[in-house]
Amino acid sequence: MTPDNHTCAIGEQWSNCADAERREPVEPVLSCSCEAALDKVKDTCCTETYGGLLVATQLWSTFTGLESHGQLYPKHAWGIHGLWPDFCNGSYTQYCDLSRQGEPIDQWFGPYGKLDLLAYMNRYWVSQSDPNWVFWAHEFSKHATCYSTFQAECYGPKAAQHSDLFDFFETVITWQRRLPTFRWLADAGIRPSNSTGYTVSEVQAALTERFNETEAGRGSADNGRTVLNEVWYYYHVRGTPQRAEGRKLDAAAAGGRLTTCATAEGAVKYYERTEGSEN
C-alpha cells in the first residue's frame, strides 16, 4: 500500500489461478477467490483482502430506552446493525486500528455536508440504551478498521478529513437498503406479535425465497433462544465494498450457522415493538 491516491480504476487484470486453463481478463476481483490472495493482489485498497466475507446484519429490538429523547425505531423496518468483514473461513478479527476509535462523531456530519446521511442514520441505524452515534462509532472502530479497502491510506493525503468514516457509513447503507427484511417476512405472513409463535424454518424460508440464499437467523434475549432479534446475510464482494457488487452466499456455505434460534415448532417469538418506540 502506498500513501498515494488509490483511484481503483480497473485496468486489465489477469487470472493467475493455478487451475486456470488460460489467462483471462478479470475485473474486478471477487473476494475470497484465488485472484484475491495477497500475493496476487496489486493494491489491497482496490480488492478486499482482509475480510472478504461480508456479513450484512440487521436488528429487531422492541424498545430503545431513549424514547423520551426522540430516539425511535423506524416503523415497518428492521434496524441496521452493520456490515462486517469476516475472514473467508467465517472467523473474524476486530478493532484493527486503535488510533481510529470512537469520538462524538455526530458533530462531524454538518461541516462536511452530510446532514442527509445523518438524518437517514438517525432513522434506520438506531441504538439501544446509548445515543445513536455511540453505536455508529462502535461499528466503525470494530469493523471498518478491519477492511483492507477502508484503510485510511486508501484515501490518499488529499482526501477530506473523515472520508473513510463517511464512506463506510454510506457503503453500509447501500448494502442494507437492498434487504427489506420486515417486508419480506410480512409478505410471508410473518409479522410482529406478542402472542403468535413462529418456527425458525418458516422465517428462513421466507427470507431465503427473496434473498435467493439462506440467511442466518439469530435468536437471543433469553436462555431458550426463542426471541428473533437479528438476521445475517452473507456475500463475497467484487472489488471494493464501496462498489456494492457482490455474490450472495448461503450461510452454511459461508461458514456460518443457519441459526442460533430454538428450532421447535412455534418456538420463536417475533415480538411487537413497545408502544411509543417507533415512528
XYZ file of N, CA and C in Angstrom:
837
model
N 0.851 -1.188 0.000
C 0.000 0.000 0.000
C 0.889 1.242 0.000
N 0.538 2.229 -0.784
C 1.310 3.466 -0.849
C 0.472 4.614 -0.318
N 1.082 5.767 0.013
C 0.311 6.910 0.501
C -0.341 7.712 -0.617
N -0.206 7.279 -1.858
C -0.810 7.995 -2.972
C -2.310 7.737 -3.023
N -3.012 8.550 -3.838
C -4.438 8.304 -4.024
C -4.643 6.981 -4.745
N -5.624 6.227 -4.300
C -5.939 4.928 -4.893
C -7.259 5.075 -5.638
N -7.185 5.317 -6.941
C -8.417 5.530 -7.696
C -9.159 4.235 -7.936
N -8.457 3.112 -7.911
C -9.052 1.800 -8.183
C -9.721 1.763 -9.547
N -9.211 2.564 -10.480
C -9.690 2.466 -11.856
C -9.257 1.114 -12.375
N -10.218 0.313 -12.774
C -9.918 -1.067 -13.147
C -9.308 -1.108 -14.534
N -8.064 -1.497 -14.578
C -7.425 -1.723 -15.860
C -7.501 -3.192 -16.202
N -6.625 -3.642 -17.053
C -6.642 -5.046 -17.438
C -5.991 -5.869 -16.340
N -6.743 -6.810 -15.786
C -6.224 -7.718 -14.786
C -6.340 -9.124 -15.347
N -5.478 -9.999 -14.866
C -5.445 -11.338 -15.437
C -5.544 -12.379 -14.350
N -6.255 -13.429 -14.657
C -6.358 -14.548 -13.741
C -5.012 -15.252 -13.631
N -4.564 -15.463 -12.392
C -3.315 -16.178 -12.156
C -3.554 -17.471 -11.380
N -4.809 -17.918 -11.342
C -5.115 -19.123 -10.583
C -4.363 -20.310 -11.152
N -3.891 -21.138 -10.256
C -3.099 -22.285 -10.697
C -3.896 -23.229 -11.575
N -5.208 -23.292 -11.336
C -6.013 -24.238 -12.099
C -6.647 -23.613 -13.342
N -6.297 -22.356 -13.623
C -6.875 -21.721 -14.807
C -6.282 -22.335 -16.071
N -7.126 -22.673 -17.026
C -6.650 -23.286 -18.264
C -5.963 -22.265 -19.159
N -6.393 -21.021 -19.034
C -5.758 -19.987 -19.840
C -5.915 -18.662 -19.108
N -5.123 -17.704 -19.494
C -5.202 -16.399 -18.846
C -6.382 -15.636 -19.425
N -7.244 -15.157 -18.530
C -8.429 -14.440 -18.966
C -8.506 -13.105 -18.231
N -9.032 -12.081 -18.877
C -9.217 -10.814 -18.173
C -10.242 -10.964 -17.062
N -9.925 -10.422 -15.890
C -10.815 -10.490 -14.749
C -10.955 -9.089 -14.171
N -12.187 -8.610 -14.041
C -12.392 -7.313 -13.414
C -13.806 -7.227 -12.875
N -13.937 -6.730 -11.697
C -12.924 -6.638 -10.648
C -12.778 -7.980 -9.938
N -11.850 -8.065 -8.999
C -11.556 -9.334 -8.333
C -12.621 -9.650 -7.282
N -13.068 -10.896 -7.266
C -14.038 -11.359 -6.272
C -13.304 -11.766 -5.001
N -13.725 -11.219 -3.886
C -13.082 -11.565 -2.623
C -13.201 -13.057 -2.344
N -12.212 -13.581 -1.664
C -12.132 -14.999 -1.284
C -11.924 -15.925 -2.475
N -11.721 -15.370 -3.661
C -11.361 -16.189 -4.816
C -9.843 -16.326 -4.853
N -9.350 -17.180 -5.747
C -7.899 -17.359 -5.806
C -7.200 -16.078 -6.252
N -7.881 -15.252 -7.065
C -7.263 -13.997 -7.501
C -7.123 -12.991 -6.365
N -7.872 -13.208 -5.273
C -7.844 -12.259 -4.162
C -6.780 -12.592 -3.123
N -5.970 -13.606 -3.385
C -4.876 -13.930 -2.466
C -3.902 -12.758 -2.404
N -3.347 -12.525 -1.229
C -2.486 -11.359 -1.032
C -1.313 -11.312 -1.997
N -0.780 -12.465 -2.363
C 0.374 -12.463 -3.256
C -0.013 -12.196 -4.707
N -1.312 -12.098 -4.991
C -1.763 -11.826 -6.352
C -2.405 -10.451 -6.510
N -2.753 -9.827 -5.404
C -3.431 -8.533 -5.453
C -2.398 -7.415 -5.468
N -2.497 -6.533 -6.455
C -1.535 -5.438 -6.573
C -1.836 -4.311 -5.597
N -3.107 -4.073 -5.308
C -3.487 -2.957 -4.450
C -4.626 -3.413 -3.549
N -4.347 -3.577 -2.263
C -5.369 -4.053 -1.335
C -6.438 -3.006 -1.049
N -6.222 -1.778 -1.514
C -7.271 -0.767 -1.418
C -8.364 -0.996 -2.459
N -8.049 -1.771 -3.482
C -8.976 -1.959 -4.595
C -9.604 -3.346 -4.629
N -9.090 -4.254 -3.832
C -9.650 -5.599 -3.694
C -9.688 -5.935 -2.216
N -10.836 -6.351 -1.721
C -10.936 -6.673 -0.299
C -10.181 -7.964 -0.003
N -9.138 -7.837 0.789
C -8.289 -8.989 1.081
C -8.262 -9.352 2.562
N -8.597 -8.418 3.448
C -8.562 -8.721 4.879
C -9.818 -9.482 5.297
N -10.963 -8.956 4.913
C -12.235 -9.547 5.322
C -13.142 -9.740 4.132
N -12.902 -10.784 3.366
C -13.609 -10.950 2.101
C -14.996 -11.530 2.203
N -15.395 -11.987 3.392
C -16.748 -12.495 3.601
C -17.556 -11.407 4.293
N -18.387 -10.713 3.527
C -19.170 -9.617 4.079
C -20.447 -10.153 4.711
N -20.777 -9.619 5.878
C -21.993 -10.014 6.585
C -22.811 -8.755 6.847
N -23.942 -8.636 6.155
C -24.862 -7.524 6.372
C -25.841 -7.942 7.461
N -25.836 -7.227 8.568
C -26.598 -7.647 9.741
C -27.662 -6.617 10.099
N -28.827 -7.121 10.523
C -29.939 -6.265 10.918
C -30.471 -6.704 12.274
N -31.063 -5.747 12.986
C -31.549 -5.969 14.342
C -33.051 -5.732 14.437
N -33.696 -6.489 15.312
C -35.083 -6.206 15.695
C -35.124 -6.129 17.217
N -35.330 -4.938 17.738
C -35.467 -4.719 19.174
C -36.808 -4.054 19.432
N -37.309 -4.184 20.641
C -38.659 -3.695 20.929
C -38.688 -2.327 21.593
N -37.560 -1.842 22.091
C -37.520 -0.513 22.698
C -36.094 0.016 22.619
N -35.947 1.333 22.618
C -34.613 1.931 22.574
C -34.108 2.324 23.956
N -35.027 2.590 24.874
C -34.630 3.091 26.180
C -34.419 4.587 26.196
N -34.453 5.195 25.018
C -34.271 6.651 24.911
C -35.436 7.283 24.158
N -36.606 6.680 24.301
C -37.792 7.222 23.624
C -38.074 8.660 24.042
N -37.816 8.988 25.300
C -38.082 10.346 25.785
C -37.190 11.377 25.122
N -36.103 10.919 24.499
C -35.200 11.806 23.765
C -35.481 11.778 22.263
N -36.555 11.118 21.867
C -36.907 11.056 20.453
C -36.149 10.012 19.666
N -35.452 9.113 20.348
C -34.704 8.054 19.658
C -35.637 6.861 19.474
N -36.143 6.698 18.256
C -37.181 5.713 17.956
C -36.766 4.825 16.797
N -37.324 3.619 16.754
C -37.075 2.715 15.640
C -37.961 3.078 14.455
N -37.536 2.757 13.247
C -38.362 3.032 12.066
C -39.524 2.043 11.987
N -40.701 2.554 11.746
C -41.877 1.690 11.648
C -41.782 0.825 10.401
N -42.193 -0.430 10.531
C -42.215 -1.380 9.411
C -40.823 -1.587 8.811
N -39.816 -1.578 9.639
C -38.442 -1.806 9.149
C -37.583 -2.343 10.283
N -36.705 -3.277 9.931
C -35.673 -3.693 10.869
C -34.603 -2.611 10.915
N -33.849 -2.578 11.990
C -32.782 -1.605 12.110
C -31.470 -2.136 11.566
N -30.629 -1.233 11.108
C -29.285 -1.600 10.655
C -28.430 -1.972 11.863
N -27.677 -3.035 11.733
C -26.640 -3.349 12.718
C -25.278 -3.007 12.134
N -24.918 -3.621 11.007
C -23.628 -3.286 10.427
C -23.330 -4.053 9.162
N -22.097 -3.916 8.707
C -21.557 -4.647 7.558
C -20.172 -5.116 7.982
N -20.063 -6.408 8.248
C -18.873 -6.934 8.906
C -17.948 -7.648 7.930
N -16.634 -7.500 8.125
C -15.652 -8.141 7.243
C -15.077 -9.420 7.846
N -15.823 -10.497 7.769
C -15.300 -11.767 8.273
C -14.215 -12.300 7.343
N -13.360 -13.151 7.886
C -12.411 -13.864 7.042
C -13.168 -14.864 6.175
N -12.516 -15.342 5.152
C -13.183 -16.221 4.190
C -13.660 -17.526 4.815
N -13.073 -17.926 5.935
C -13.490 -19.164 6.598
C -14.559 -18.936 7.660
N -15.046 -17.695 7.772
C -16.102 -17.394 8.720
C -15.627 -16.897 10.071
N -14.341 -16.968 10.352
C -13.810 -16.382 11.579
C -13.620 -14.880 11.355
N -13.193 -14.170 12.377
C -13.090 -12.718 12.222
C -12.125 -12.140 13.248
N -11.734 -10.909 12.988
C -10.986 -10.126 13.953
C -11.762 -8.840 14.208
N -11.247 -7.976 15.049
C -11.966 -6.750 15.378
C -11.004 -5.713 15.943
N -11.445 -4.444 15.906
C -10.659 -3.331 16.433
C -9.228 -3.383 15.909
N -9.090 -3.265 14.598
C -7.790 -3.476 13.958
C -6.896 -2.243 13.956
N -7.401 -1.088 14.363
C -6.585 0.127 14.406
C -7.048 0.954 15.595
N -6.322 0.880 16.677
C -6.734 1.553 17.909
C -6.666 3.068 17.806
N -6.029 3.588 16.749
C -5.979 5.039 16.565
C -7.257 5.574 15.927
N -8.125 4.689 15.472
C -9.376 5.107 14.820
C -10.560 4.648 15.672
N -10.591 5.107 16.894
C -11.633 4.701 17.826
C -12.643 5.821 18.027
N -13.743 5.486 18.682
C -14.924 6.338 18.718
C -14.765 7.665 19.422
N -15.302 8.693 18.807
C -15.443 10.025 19.374
C -16.893 10.445 19.135
N -17.329 11.595 19.648
C -18.707 12.050 19.388
C -18.886 12.468 17.929
N -19.007 11.472 17.071
C -18.927 11.693 15.630
C -20.159 12.357 15.043
N -21.246 12.448 15.794
C -22.447 13.061 15.223
C -22.239 14.542 14.926
N -21.219 15.152 15.530
C -20.943 16.564 15.280
C -20.160 16.784 13.991
N -19.714 15.721 13.351
C -18.879 15.848 12.154
C -19.693 15.966 10.870
N -20.943 15.557 10.887
C -21.710 15.461 9.646
C -22.007 16.826 9.029
N -22.429 17.789 9.829
C -22.808 19.095 9.309
C -21.699 19.813 8.572
N -20.513 19.965 9.172
C -19.432 20.685 8.498
C -18.991 20.059 7.178
N -19.293 18.775 6.973
C -18.887 18.102 5.735
C -20.064 17.873 4.787
N -21.167 18.583 5.024
C -22.306 18.498 4.114
C -22.977 17.141 4.105
N -23.018 16.477 5.263
C -23.564 15.121 5.349
C -24.814 15.053 6.229
N -25.575 16.125 6.296
C -26.751 16.116 7.160
C -27.824 15.156 6.664
N -27.894 14.932 5.338
C -28.857 13.950 4.835
C -28.470 12.545 5.289
N -27.178 12.248 5.287
C -26.695 10.965 5.787
C -27.007 10.824 7.275
N -26.776 11.881 8.033
C -27.059 11.863 9.465
C -28.534 11.585 9.727
N -29.415 12.233 8.963
C -30.855 12.035 9.150
C -31.251 10.596 8.859
N -30.685 10.021 7.799
C -31.010 8.637 7.450
C -30.528 7.687 8.548
N -29.336 7.911 9.031
C -28.787 7.033 10.063
C -29.575 7.150 11.364
N -29.996 8.351 11.713
C -30.794 8.514 12.925
C -32.141 7.811 12.821
N -32.618 7.617 11.603
C -33.901 6.931 11.424
C -33.739 5.415 11.363
N -32.726 4.929 10.661
C -32.644 3.493 10.385
C -31.495 2.768 11.100
N -30.563 3.509 11.670
C -29.413 2.880 12.340
C -29.476 3.297 13.802
N -30.392 2.687 14.524
C -30.785 3.165 15.845
C -30.199 2.273 16.935
N -29.662 2.913 17.941
C -29.042 2.202 19.053
C -30.058 1.916 20.149
N -29.696 1.014 21.029
C -30.492 0.741 22.221
C -29.688 1.143 23.444
N -30.292 1.989 24.263
C -29.729 2.436 25.546
C -28.665 3.520 25.415
N -27.973 3.601 24.289
C -26.966 4.637 24.068
C -27.411 5.568 22.947
N -26.885 6.794 22.909
C -27.132 7.647 21.748
C -26.678 6.948 20.471
N -27.344 7.244 19.370
C -27.047 6.549 18.119
C -25.578 6.636 17.729
N -24.966 7.803 17.931
C -23.591 7.976 17.462
C -22.634 7.004 18.149
N -22.952 6.589 19.371
C -22.099 5.624 20.071
C -22.097 4.290 19.325
N -23.259 3.876 18.863
C -23.399 2.645 18.080
C -22.619 2.760 16.777
N -22.768 3.889 16.089
C -22.073 4.074 14.804
C -20.554 4.048 14.995
N -20.081 4.768 16.001
C -18.640 4.806 16.257
C -18.114 3.416 16.611
N -18.913 2.665 17.344
C -18.539 1.287 17.686
C -18.399 0.435 16.435
N -19.378 0.522 15.527
C -19.329 -0.284 14.305
C -18.135 0.109 13.439
N -17.843 1.404 13.385
C -16.698 1.854 12.590
C -15.392 1.344 13.188
N -15.194 1.564 14.476
C -13.910 1.200 15.084
C -13.728 -0.312 15.162
N -14.812 -1.047 15.362
C -14.707 -2.502 15.492
C -14.569 -3.194 14.146
N -15.274 -2.699 13.121
C -15.356 -3.428 11.859
C -14.700 -2.709 10.679
N -14.962 -1.413 10.502
C -14.408 -0.717 9.331
C -12.890 -0.766 9.325
N -12.293 -0.741 10.503
C -10.833 -0.744 10.585
C -10.229 -2.087 10.186
N -11.058 -3.103 10.001
C -10.561 -4.437 9.650
C -10.775 -4.783 8.184
N -11.214 -3.834 7.373
C -11.255 -3.990 5.918
C -9.940 -3.490 5.329
N -9.446 -4.139 4.300
C -8.295 -3.579 3.585
C -8.701 -2.346 2.797
N -9.945 -2.294 2.356
C -10.411 -1.244 1.447
C -10.879 0.018 2.157
N -10.983 -0.009 3.479
C -11.341 1.191 4.235
C -10.167 1.709 5.062
N -8.963 1.233 4.781
C -7.801 1.756 5.490
C -7.617 3.236 5.155
N -7.197 4.014 6.121
C -7.061 5.456 5.915
C -6.140 5.772 4.748
N -5.093 4.953 4.556
C -4.144 5.193 3.469
C -4.797 5.084 2.094
N -5.903 4.368 2.005
C -6.564 4.190 0.712
C -7.148 5.496 0.178
N -7.319 6.470 1.037
C -7.967 7.715 0.632
C -6.970 8.790 0.230
N -5.704 8.564 0.478
C -4.679 9.478 -0.002
C -4.540 10.724 0.845
N -3.427 11.442 0.673
C -3.127 12.600 1.517
C -4.023 13.801 1.263
N -4.711 13.841 0.130
C -5.539 15.000 -0.197
C -7.019 14.773 0.103
N -7.358 13.632 0.634
C -8.757 13.337 0.944
C -9.233 14.204 2.100
N -10.509 14.560 2.074
C -11.094 15.325 3.170
C -11.055 14.506 4.455
N -10.940 15.194 5.569
C -10.924 14.506 6.853
C -12.202 13.693 7.030
N -12.084 12.528 7.606
C -13.191 11.610 7.887
C -13.799 10.992 6.626
N -13.097 11.071 5.500
C -13.622 10.456 4.276
C -13.865 8.966 4.468
N -12.951 8.307 5.177
C -13.108 6.866 5.389
C -14.348 6.552 6.209
N -14.615 7.364 7.212
C -15.764 7.141 8.078
C -17.071 7.337 7.327
N -17.202 8.459 6.616
C -18.436 8.698 5.864
C -18.612 7.667 4.758
N -17.520 7.295 4.125
C -17.582 6.302 3.058
C -18.077 4.962 3.604
N -17.611 4.600 4.784
C -18.059 3.351 5.398
C -19.551 3.394 5.692
N -20.012 4.468 6.301
C -21.432 4.559 6.631
C -22.299 4.507 5.373
N -21.894 5.228 4.343
C -22.669 5.225 3.100
C -22.672 3.843 2.452
N -21.551 3.142 2.559
C -21.464 1.793 1.996
C -22.380 0.835 2.746
N -22.367 0.900 4.065
C -23.261 0.049 4.859
C -24.708 0.270 4.441
N -25.095 1.520 4.297
C -26.480 1.838 3.945
C -26.825 1.318 2.559
N -25.912 1.437 1.612
C -26.174 0.944 0.255
C -26.501 -0.542 0.270
N -25.726 -1.327 0.991
C -25.992 -2.772 1.081
C -27.289 -3.045 1.830
N -27.521 -2.305 2.897
C -28.683 -2.572 3.738
C -30.006 -2.231 3.053
N -30.001 -1.233 2.207
C -31.257 -0.833 1.564
C -31.788 -1.902 0.618
N -30.971 -2.861 0.275
C -31.402 -3.959 -0.590
C -32.041 -5.103 0.194
N -32.140 -4.943 1.490
C -32.563 -6.046 2.355
C -33.766 -5.634 3.209
N -34.948 -5.519 2.607
C -36.147 -5.125 3.359
C -36.720 -6.299 4.157
N -36.032 -6.674 5.206
C -36.384 -7.873 5.965
C -37.819 -7.832 6.476
N -38.261 -6.696 6.995
C -39.624 -6.602 7.524
C -40.644 -6.931 6.444
N -40.489 -6.341 5.272
C -41.444 -6.582 4.186
C -41.387 -8.019 3.712
N -40.186 -8.566 3.590
C -40.058 -9.953 3.143
C -40.778 -10.903 4.095
N -40.635 -10.667 5.391
C -41.327 -11.518 6.361
C -42.835 -11.286 6.322
N -43.245 -10.024 6.248
C -44.676 -9.714 6.223
C -45.354 -10.314 5.003
N -44.669 -10.314 3.867
C -45.237 -10.908 2.651
C -45.522 -12.395 2.838
N -44.794 -13.023 3.745
C -44.992 -14.450 4.026
C -45.909 -14.678 5.229
N -46.554 -13.609 5.696
C -47.465 -13.735 6.829
C -46.787 -13.765 8.182
N -45.522 -13.379 8.227
C -44.773 -13.369 9.485
C -44.651 -11.924 9.944
N -45.435 -11.579 10.958
C -45.487 -10.204 11.446
C -45.245 -10.187 12.947
N -44.754 -9.066 13.456
C -44.535 -8.989 14.903
C -45.816 -9.284 15.674
N -45.693 -10.089 16.710
C -46.849 -10.483 17.514
C -46.385 -10.848 18.913
N -47.170 -10.443 19.900
C -46.863 -10.812 21.275
C -47.518 -12.126 21.685
N -48.266 -12.732 20.759
C -48.955 -13.979 21.081
C -48.608 -15.126 20.142
N -48.367 -14.820 18.878
C -48.096 -15.866 17.894
C -46.632 -16.275 17.922
N -46.394 -17.565 17.879
C -45.038 -18.079 17.757
C -44.794 -18.603 16.356
N -43.568 -18.511 15.898
C -43.203 -18.985 14.560
C -42.131 -20.063 14.683
N -42.044 -20.860 13.656
C -40.976 -21.848 13.568
C -39.831 -21.234 12.780
N -38.620 -21.398 13.256
C -37.492 -20.715 12.628
C -37.347 -21.100 11.164
N -37.711 -22.320 10.803
C -37.626 -22.723 9.396
C -38.577 -21.916 8.529
N -39.709 -21.468 9.087
C -40.635 -20.614 8.343
C -39.997 -19.254 8.069
N -39.327 -18.726 9.063
C -38.646 -17.439 8.906
C -37.559 -17.554 7.853
N -36.768 -18.599 7.938
C -35.681 -18.777 6.980
C -36.208 -18.988 5.568
N -37.288 -19.752 5.429
C -37.844 -19.996 4.098
C -38.329 -18.701 3.470
N -38.965 -17.840 4.267
C -39.473 -16.572 3.747
C -38.343 -15.678 3.257
N -37.264 -15.604 4.024
C -36.152 -14.741 3.636
C -35.321 -15.363 2.526
N -35.172 -16.680 2.568
C -34.399 -17.364 1.535
C -35.035 -17.193 0.168
N -36.359 -17.251 0.111
C -37.056 -17.105 -1.166
C -36.755 -15.762 -1.812
N -36.568 -14.740 -0.992
C -36.380 -13.393 -1.525
C -34.910 -13.020 -1.657
N -34.097 -13.523 -0.767
C -32.658 -13.255 -0.852
C -31.974 -14.199 -1.836
N -32.606 -15.318 -2.090
C -32.120 -16.358 -3.012
C -31.025 -17.224 -2.419
N -30.661 -16.966 -1.192
C -29.757 -17.845 -0.461
C -30.243 -17.892 0.979
N -29.787 -18.856 1.729
C -30.207 -18.986 3.116
C -29.456 -17.987 3.983
N -30.220 -17.161 4.702
C -29.629 -16.229 5.646
C -29.486 -16.927 6.994
N -28.894 -16.254 7.933
C -28.729 -16.811 9.274
C -29.593 -16.031 10.243
N -30.576 -16.685 10.855
C -31.423 -16.042 11.851
C -30.802 -16.198 13.228
N -30.802 -15.132 13.976
C -30.187 -15.169 15.302
C -31.278 -15.041 16.363
N -31.272 -15.928 17.318
C -32.215 -15.856 18.419
C -31.463 -15.632 19.711
N -31.914 -14.658 20.489
C -31.258 -14.421 21.768
C -32.243 -13.741 22.697
N -31.757 -12.991 23.639
C -32.538 -12.238 24.617
C -33.094 -13.125 25.727
N -32.990 -14.440 25.599
C -33.345 -15.323 26.698
C -32.543 -16.614 26.562
N -32.476 -17.383 27.614
C -31.658 -18.595 27.602
C -32.179 -19.644 26.640
N -33.472 -19.587 26.331
C -34.048 -20.570 25.426
C -33.873 -20.234 23.969
N -33.273 -19.091 23.678
C -33.056 -18.654 22.301
C -34.367 -18.636 21.521
N -35.386 -18.085 22.132
C -36.701 -18.081 21.489
C -37.093 -16.726 20.910
N -36.251 -15.720 21.060
C -36.598 -14.375 20.592
C -35.816 -14.052 19.327
N -36.534 -13.824 18.230
C -35.888 -13.439 16.972
C -35.476 -11.976 17.066
N -34.186 -11.719 16.972
C -33.757 -10.327 17.106
C -32.653 -9.928 16.146
N -32.236 -10.848 15.265
C -31.166 -10.480 14.338
C -31.191 -11.395 13.119
N -30.811 -10.841 11.977
C -30.680 -11.609 10.739
C -29.361 -11.223 10.090
N -28.649 -12.227 9.569
C -27.370 -12.011 8.888
C -27.483 -12.479 7.444
N -26.954 -11.666 6.531
C -26.898 -12.008 5.110
C -25.429 -12.015 4.679
N -25.045 -13.026 3.891
C -23.638 -13.234 3.542
C -23.366 -12.951 2.062
N -22.174 -12.372 1.807
C -21.748 -12.057 0.442
C -20.235 -12.243 0.299
N -19.800 -12.490 -0.930
C -18.459 -12.137 -1.377
C -18.609 -10.866 -2.198
N -17.582 -10.041 -2.223
C -17.681 -8.725 -2.849
C -16.738 -8.629 -4.042
N -17.192 -7.956 -5.082
C -16.362 -7.740 -6.274
C -15.648 -6.396 -6.148
N -14.333 -6.445 -6.092
C -13.573 -5.210 -5.927
C -13.684 -4.708 -4.500
N -14.133 -3.486 -4.343
C -14.288 -2.899 -3.017
C -15.747 -2.983 -2.573
N -15.998 -3.053 -1.277
C -17.383 -2.994 -0.799
C -18.083 -1.713 -1.217
N -17.311 -0.642 -1.395
C -17.895 0.629 -1.803
C -18.612 0.530 -3.147
N -18.187 -0.393 -4.008
C -18.832 -0.571 -5.310
C -20.183 -1.267 -5.176
N -20.390 -1.921 -4.060
C -21.668 -2.573 -3.739
C -22.079 -3.617 -4.764
N -21.097 -4.379 -5.239
C -21.383 -5.512 -6.110
C -20.861 -6.770 -5.435
N -21.716 -7.759 -5.319
C -21.277 -8.963 -4.641
C -22.003 -10.197 -5.112
N -21.606 -11.302 -4.553
C -22.238 -12.593 -4.823
C -22.890 -13.069 -3.528
N -24.192 -13.300 -3.584
C -24.902 -13.784 -2.405
C -24.459 -15.200 -2.070
N -24.410 -15.480 -0.773
C -23.940 -16.781 -0.314
C -24.937 -17.413 0.640
N -24.996 -18.722 0.605
C -25.720 -19.470 1.614
C -24.945 -19.391 2.928
N -25.647 -19.220 4.031
C -24.975 -19.058 5.318
C -24.092 -20.247 5.658
N -24.561 -21.448 5.388
C -23.765 -22.636 5.699
C -22.510 -22.694 4.839
N -22.654 -22.354 3.558
C -21.503 -22.369 2.656
C -20.491 -21.310 3.043
N -20.970 -20.240 3.677
C -20.087 -19.154 4.083
C -19.403 -19.427 5.414
N -19.672 -20.575 5.987
C -19.042 -20.911 7.256
C -19.855 -20.496 8.460
N -21.050 -19.926 8.212
C -21.887 -19.502 9.319
C -22.889 -20.567 9.722
N -23.440 -20.414 10.913
C -24.507 -21.302 11.350
C -25.829 -20.771 10.822
N -26.733 -21.672 10.464
C -28.000 -21.231 9.904
C -28.849 -20.505 10.933
N -28.719 -20.852 12.180
C -29.490 -20.157 13.200
C -28.944 -20.466 14.581
N -29.170 -19.544 15.508
C -28.970 -19.821 16.926
C -30.307 -19.859 17.641
N -31.398 -19.765 16.879
C -32.735 -19.768 17.462
C -33.183 -21.185 17.803
N -34.118 -21.284 18.731
C -34.754 -22.561 19.025
C -35.461 -23.065 17.771
N -35.397 -24.359 17.528
C -35.921 -24.923 16.279
C -37.251 -25.642 16.445
N -37.771 -25.746 17.658
C -39.054 -26.422 17.864
C -40.178 -25.649 17.176
N -41.222 -26.346 16.811
C -42.342 -25.724 16.106
C -42.981 -24.636 16.969
N -43.131 -23.452 16.379
C -43.774 -22.339 17.064
C -42.987 -21.753 18.215
N -41.693 -22.073 18.312
C -40.909 -21.661 19.482
C -40.377 -20.238 19.396
N -40.324 -19.680 18.193
C -39.666 -18.386 18.013
C -40.669 -17.240 18.128
N -40.341 -16.277 18.960
C -41.176 -15.095 19.146
C -40.568 -13.910 18.390
N -41.429 -13.230 17.664
C -41.058 -12.034 16.893
C -41.924 -10.924 17.467
N -41.464 -10.356 18.571
C -42.312 -9.501 19.381
C -42.597 -8.145 18.735
N -43.780 -7.611 19.067
C -44.134 -6.255 18.655
C -43.249 -5.264 19.405
N -43.002 -4.151 18.778
C -42.273 -3.097 19.475
C -43.181 -2.446 20.515
N -42.556 -1.966 21.561
C -43.286 -1.312 22.633
C -43.968 -0.052 22.107
N -45.162 0.214 22.594
C -45.890 1.406 22.159
C -45.044 2.654 22.418
N -44.933 3.487 21.391
C -44.139 4.702 21.512
C -42.673 4.537 21.188
N -42.281 3.320 20.729
C -40.866 3.072 20.438
C -40.528 3.137 18.960
N -41.509 3.447 18.110
C -41.231 3.555 16.681
C -42.049 4.685 16.083
N -41.604 5.145 14.922
C -42.374 6.178 14.224
C -42.271 5.987 12.722
